PDB file of C-alpha atoms in Angstrom:
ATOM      1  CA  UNK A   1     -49.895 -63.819  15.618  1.00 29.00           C
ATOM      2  CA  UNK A   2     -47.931 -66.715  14.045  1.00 34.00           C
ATOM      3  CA  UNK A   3     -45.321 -66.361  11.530  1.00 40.00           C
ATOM      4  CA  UNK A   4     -45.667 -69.013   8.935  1.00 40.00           C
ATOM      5  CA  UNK A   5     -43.210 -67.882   6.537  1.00 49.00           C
ATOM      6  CA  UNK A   6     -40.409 -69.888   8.306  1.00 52.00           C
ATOM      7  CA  UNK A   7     -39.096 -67.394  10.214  1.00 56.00           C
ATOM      8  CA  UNK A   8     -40.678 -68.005  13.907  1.00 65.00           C
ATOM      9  CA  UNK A   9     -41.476 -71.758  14.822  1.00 74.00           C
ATOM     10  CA  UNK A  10     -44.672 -72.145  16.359  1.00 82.00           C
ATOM     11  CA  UNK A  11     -46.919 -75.030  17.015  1.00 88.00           C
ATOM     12  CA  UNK A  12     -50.185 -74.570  15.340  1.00 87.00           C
ATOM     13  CA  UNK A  13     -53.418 -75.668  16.904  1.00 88.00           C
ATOM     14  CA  UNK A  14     -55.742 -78.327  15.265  1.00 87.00           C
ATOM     15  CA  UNK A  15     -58.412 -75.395  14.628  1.00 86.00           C
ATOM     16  CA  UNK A  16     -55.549 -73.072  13.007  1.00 85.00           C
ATOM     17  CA  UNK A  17     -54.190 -76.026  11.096  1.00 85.00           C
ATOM     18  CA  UNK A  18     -58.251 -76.449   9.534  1.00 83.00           C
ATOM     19  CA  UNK A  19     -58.249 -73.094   8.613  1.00 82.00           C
ATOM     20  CA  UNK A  20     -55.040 -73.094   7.221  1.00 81.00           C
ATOM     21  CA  UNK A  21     -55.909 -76.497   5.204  1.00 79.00           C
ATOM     22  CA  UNK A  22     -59.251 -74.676   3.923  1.00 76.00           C
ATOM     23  CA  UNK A  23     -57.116 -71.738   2.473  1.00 71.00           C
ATOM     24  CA  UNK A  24     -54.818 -74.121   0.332  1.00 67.00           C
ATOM     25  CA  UNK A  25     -57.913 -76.368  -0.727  1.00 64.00           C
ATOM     26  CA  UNK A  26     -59.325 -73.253  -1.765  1.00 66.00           C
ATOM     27  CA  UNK A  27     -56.095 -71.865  -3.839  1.00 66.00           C
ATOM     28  CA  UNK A  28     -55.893 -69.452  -1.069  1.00 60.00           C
ATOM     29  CA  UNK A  29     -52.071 -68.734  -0.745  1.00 57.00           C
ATOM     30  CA  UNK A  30     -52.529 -65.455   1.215  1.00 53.00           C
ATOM     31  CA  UNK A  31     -50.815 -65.222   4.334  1.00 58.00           C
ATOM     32  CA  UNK A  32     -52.825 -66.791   7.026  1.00 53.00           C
ATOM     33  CA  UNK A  33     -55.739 -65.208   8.990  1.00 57.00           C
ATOM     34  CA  UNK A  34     -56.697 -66.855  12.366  1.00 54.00           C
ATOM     35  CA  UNK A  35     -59.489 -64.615  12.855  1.00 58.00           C
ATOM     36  CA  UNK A  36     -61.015 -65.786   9.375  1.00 60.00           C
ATOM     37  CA  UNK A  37     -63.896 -68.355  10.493  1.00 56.00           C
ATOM     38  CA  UNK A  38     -63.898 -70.317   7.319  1.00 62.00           C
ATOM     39  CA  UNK A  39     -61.947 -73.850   8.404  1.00 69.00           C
ATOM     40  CA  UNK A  40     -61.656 -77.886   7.238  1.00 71.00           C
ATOM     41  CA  UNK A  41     -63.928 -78.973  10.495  1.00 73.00           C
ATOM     42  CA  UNK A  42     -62.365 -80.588  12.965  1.00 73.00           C
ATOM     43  CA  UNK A  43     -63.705 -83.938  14.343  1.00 68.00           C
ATOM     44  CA  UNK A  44     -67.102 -84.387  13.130  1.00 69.00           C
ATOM     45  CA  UNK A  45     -68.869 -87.597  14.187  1.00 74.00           C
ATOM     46  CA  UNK A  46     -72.131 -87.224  12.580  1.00 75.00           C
ATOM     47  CA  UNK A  47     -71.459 -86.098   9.438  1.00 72.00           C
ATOM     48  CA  UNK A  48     -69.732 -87.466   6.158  1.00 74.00           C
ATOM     49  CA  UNK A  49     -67.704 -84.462   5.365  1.00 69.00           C
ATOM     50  CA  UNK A  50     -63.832 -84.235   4.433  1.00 74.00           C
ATOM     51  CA  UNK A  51     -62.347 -83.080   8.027  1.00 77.00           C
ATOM     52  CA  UNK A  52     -59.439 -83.866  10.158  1.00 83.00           C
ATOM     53  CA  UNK A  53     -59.393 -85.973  13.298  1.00 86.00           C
ATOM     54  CA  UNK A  54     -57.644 -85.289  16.953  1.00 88.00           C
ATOM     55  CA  UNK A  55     -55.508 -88.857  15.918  1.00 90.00           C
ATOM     56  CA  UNK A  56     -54.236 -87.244  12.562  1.00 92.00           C
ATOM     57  CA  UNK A  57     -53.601 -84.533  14.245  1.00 93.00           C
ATOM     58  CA  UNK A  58     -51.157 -85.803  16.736  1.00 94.00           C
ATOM     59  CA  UNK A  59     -50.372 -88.225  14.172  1.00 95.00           C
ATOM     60  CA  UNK A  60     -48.882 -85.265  12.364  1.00 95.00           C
ATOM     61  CA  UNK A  61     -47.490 -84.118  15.789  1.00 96.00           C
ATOM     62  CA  UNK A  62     -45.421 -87.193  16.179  1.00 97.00           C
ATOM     63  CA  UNK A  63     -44.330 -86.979  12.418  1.00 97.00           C
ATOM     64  CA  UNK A  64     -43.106 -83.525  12.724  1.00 97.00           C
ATOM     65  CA  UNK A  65     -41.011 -84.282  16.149  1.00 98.00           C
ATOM     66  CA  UNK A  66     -38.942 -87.340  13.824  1.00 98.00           C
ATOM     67  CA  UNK A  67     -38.388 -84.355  11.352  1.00 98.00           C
ATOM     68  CA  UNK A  68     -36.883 -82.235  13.826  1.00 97.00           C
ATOM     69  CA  UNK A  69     -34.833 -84.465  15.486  1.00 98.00           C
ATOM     70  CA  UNK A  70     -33.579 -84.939  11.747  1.00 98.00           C
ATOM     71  CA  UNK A  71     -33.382 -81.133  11.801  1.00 97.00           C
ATOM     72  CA  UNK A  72     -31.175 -81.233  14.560  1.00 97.00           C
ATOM     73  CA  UNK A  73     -28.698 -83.407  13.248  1.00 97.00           C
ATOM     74  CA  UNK A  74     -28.702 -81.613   9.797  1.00 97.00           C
ATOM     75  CA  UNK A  75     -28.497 -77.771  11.423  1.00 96.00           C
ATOM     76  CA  UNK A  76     -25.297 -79.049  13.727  1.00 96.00           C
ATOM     77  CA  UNK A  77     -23.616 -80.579  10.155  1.00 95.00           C
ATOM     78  CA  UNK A  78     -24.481 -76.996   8.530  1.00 95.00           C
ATOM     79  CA  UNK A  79     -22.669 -74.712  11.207  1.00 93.00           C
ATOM     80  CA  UNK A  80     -26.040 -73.598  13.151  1.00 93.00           C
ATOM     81  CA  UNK A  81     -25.385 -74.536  16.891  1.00 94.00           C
ATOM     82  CA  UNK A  82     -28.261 -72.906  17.954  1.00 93.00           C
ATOM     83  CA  UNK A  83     -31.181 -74.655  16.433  1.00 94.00           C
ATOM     84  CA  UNK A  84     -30.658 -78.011  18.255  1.00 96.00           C
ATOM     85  CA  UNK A  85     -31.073 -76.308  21.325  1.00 95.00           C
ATOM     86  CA  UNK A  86     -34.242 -74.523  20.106  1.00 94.00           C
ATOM     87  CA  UNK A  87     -35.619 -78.053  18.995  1.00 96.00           C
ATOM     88  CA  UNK A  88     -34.751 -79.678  22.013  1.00 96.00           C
ATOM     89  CA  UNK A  89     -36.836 -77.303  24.380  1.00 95.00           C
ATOM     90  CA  UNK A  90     -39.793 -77.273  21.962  1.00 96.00           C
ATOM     91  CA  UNK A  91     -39.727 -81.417  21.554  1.00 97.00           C
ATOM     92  CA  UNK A  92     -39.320 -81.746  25.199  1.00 97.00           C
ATOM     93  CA  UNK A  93     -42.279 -79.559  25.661  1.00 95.00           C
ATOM     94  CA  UNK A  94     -44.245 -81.600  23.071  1.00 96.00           C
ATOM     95  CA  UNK A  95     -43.169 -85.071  25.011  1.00 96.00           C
ATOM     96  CA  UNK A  96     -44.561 -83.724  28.278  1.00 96.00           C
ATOM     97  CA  UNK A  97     -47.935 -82.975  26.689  1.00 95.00           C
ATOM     98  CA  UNK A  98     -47.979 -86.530  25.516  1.00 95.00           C
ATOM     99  CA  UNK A  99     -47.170 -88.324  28.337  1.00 94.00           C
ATOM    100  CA  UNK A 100     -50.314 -86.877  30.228  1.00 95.00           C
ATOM    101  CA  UNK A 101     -52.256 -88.009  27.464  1.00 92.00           C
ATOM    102  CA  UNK A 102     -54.010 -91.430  28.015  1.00 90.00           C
ATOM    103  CA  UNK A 103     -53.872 -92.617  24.425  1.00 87.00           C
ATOM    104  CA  UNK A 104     -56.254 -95.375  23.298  1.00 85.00           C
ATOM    105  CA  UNK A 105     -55.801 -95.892  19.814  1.00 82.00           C
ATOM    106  CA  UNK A 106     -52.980 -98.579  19.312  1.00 87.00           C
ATOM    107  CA  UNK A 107     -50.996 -97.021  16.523  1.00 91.00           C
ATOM    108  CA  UNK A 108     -50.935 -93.902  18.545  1.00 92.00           C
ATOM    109  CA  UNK A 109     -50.141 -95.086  21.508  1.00 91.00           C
ATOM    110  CA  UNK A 110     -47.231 -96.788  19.641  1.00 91.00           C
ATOM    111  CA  UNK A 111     -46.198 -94.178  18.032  1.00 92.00           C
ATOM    112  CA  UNK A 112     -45.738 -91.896  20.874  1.00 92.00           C
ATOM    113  CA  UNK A 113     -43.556 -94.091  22.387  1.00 91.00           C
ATOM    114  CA  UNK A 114     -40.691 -93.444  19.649  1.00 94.00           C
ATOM    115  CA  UNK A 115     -41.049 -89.818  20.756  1.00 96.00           C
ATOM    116  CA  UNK A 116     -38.557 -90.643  24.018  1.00 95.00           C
ATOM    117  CA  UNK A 117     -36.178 -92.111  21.389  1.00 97.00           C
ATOM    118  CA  UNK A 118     -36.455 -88.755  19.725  1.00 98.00           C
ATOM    119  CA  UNK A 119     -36.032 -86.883  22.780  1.00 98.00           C
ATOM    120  CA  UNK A 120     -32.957 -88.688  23.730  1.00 98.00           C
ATOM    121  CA  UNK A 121     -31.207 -88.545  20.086  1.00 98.00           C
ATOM    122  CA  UNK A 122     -31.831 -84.684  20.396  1.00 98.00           C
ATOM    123  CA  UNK A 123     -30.560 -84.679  23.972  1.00 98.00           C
ATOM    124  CA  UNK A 124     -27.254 -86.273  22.559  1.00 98.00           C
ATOM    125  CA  UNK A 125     -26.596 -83.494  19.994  1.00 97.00           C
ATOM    126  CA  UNK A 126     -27.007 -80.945  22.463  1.00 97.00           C
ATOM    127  CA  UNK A 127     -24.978 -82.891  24.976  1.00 96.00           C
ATOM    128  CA  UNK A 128     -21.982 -83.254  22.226  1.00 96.00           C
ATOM    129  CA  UNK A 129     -22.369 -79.389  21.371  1.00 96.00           C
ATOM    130  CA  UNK A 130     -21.765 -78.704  25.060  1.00 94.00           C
ATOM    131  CA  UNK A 131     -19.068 -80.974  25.076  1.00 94.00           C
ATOM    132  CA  UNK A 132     -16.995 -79.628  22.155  1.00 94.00           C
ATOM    133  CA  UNK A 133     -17.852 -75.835  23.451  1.00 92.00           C
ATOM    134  CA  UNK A 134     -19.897 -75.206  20.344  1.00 91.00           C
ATOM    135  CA  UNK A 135     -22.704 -73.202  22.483  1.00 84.00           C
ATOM    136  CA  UNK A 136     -22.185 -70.782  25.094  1.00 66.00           C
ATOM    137  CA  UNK A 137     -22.449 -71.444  28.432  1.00 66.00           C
ATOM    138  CA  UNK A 138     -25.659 -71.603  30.225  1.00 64.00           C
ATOM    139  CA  UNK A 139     -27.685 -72.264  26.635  1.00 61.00           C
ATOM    140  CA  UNK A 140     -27.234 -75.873  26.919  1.00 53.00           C
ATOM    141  CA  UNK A 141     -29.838 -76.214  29.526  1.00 57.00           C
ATOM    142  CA  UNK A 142     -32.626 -77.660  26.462  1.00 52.00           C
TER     143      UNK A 142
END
């Protein structure tokens, strides 16, 4: 089961994200239930209901991947060495799903295309960890 108290990172599915959207529209602030079947809908076509769409969704996707490169910057200014490395294998992981993605909608497409640049900027923070002996060896590998 998912942590969400900021103490596991874990990548929340568009159906978990619903639900947990319906709990705070709802004053809900209980910790999260997946198995509760009460969720914002997901990508309705026929009806004109508040819901969230597969594009906001990896809208939101490509958002939080900026943040974390951010993140990874901040954590290596703040002593935590590890975190970068953490980020990098999760953003990498994110990237590959994106790339096998055929993306139609132009500011999506778009917008996936800075996640390389993201990629890269995290890559460098590892790579100047590695270099300055700030991780030990064989952690690097991100």
């Amino acid at each position: 089961m998912p942590d969400y108290n900021g103490q596991k990172g874990q990548l929340l599915t568009i159906e978990e994200v619903g639900k947990l959207l319906y709990g705070k529209l709802r004053g809900n602030h209980a910790k999260f239930d997946p198995t509760d079947a009460s969720a914002v809908p997901v990508s309705l076509k026929t009806q004109d209901v508040f819901h969230m769409t597969i594009e906001e969704y990896l809208h939101s996707l490509i958002s939080l991947i900026e943040e974390l490169a951010r993140l990874a910057v901040n954590s290596v200014t703040l002593g935590d060495y590890h975190r970068p490395l953490e980020i990098s294998r999760f953003v990498k992981d994110l990237h590959a799903g994106f790339q096998i993605l055929n993306l139609k909608n132009d500011t999506l497409r778009k917008r996936s295309d800075s996640i390389k640049y993201n990629v890269k900027k995290i890559e460098d923070v590892v790579y100047d960890l590695s270099l300055r002996n700030l991780v030990p060896q064989g952690t690097a590998k991100a």
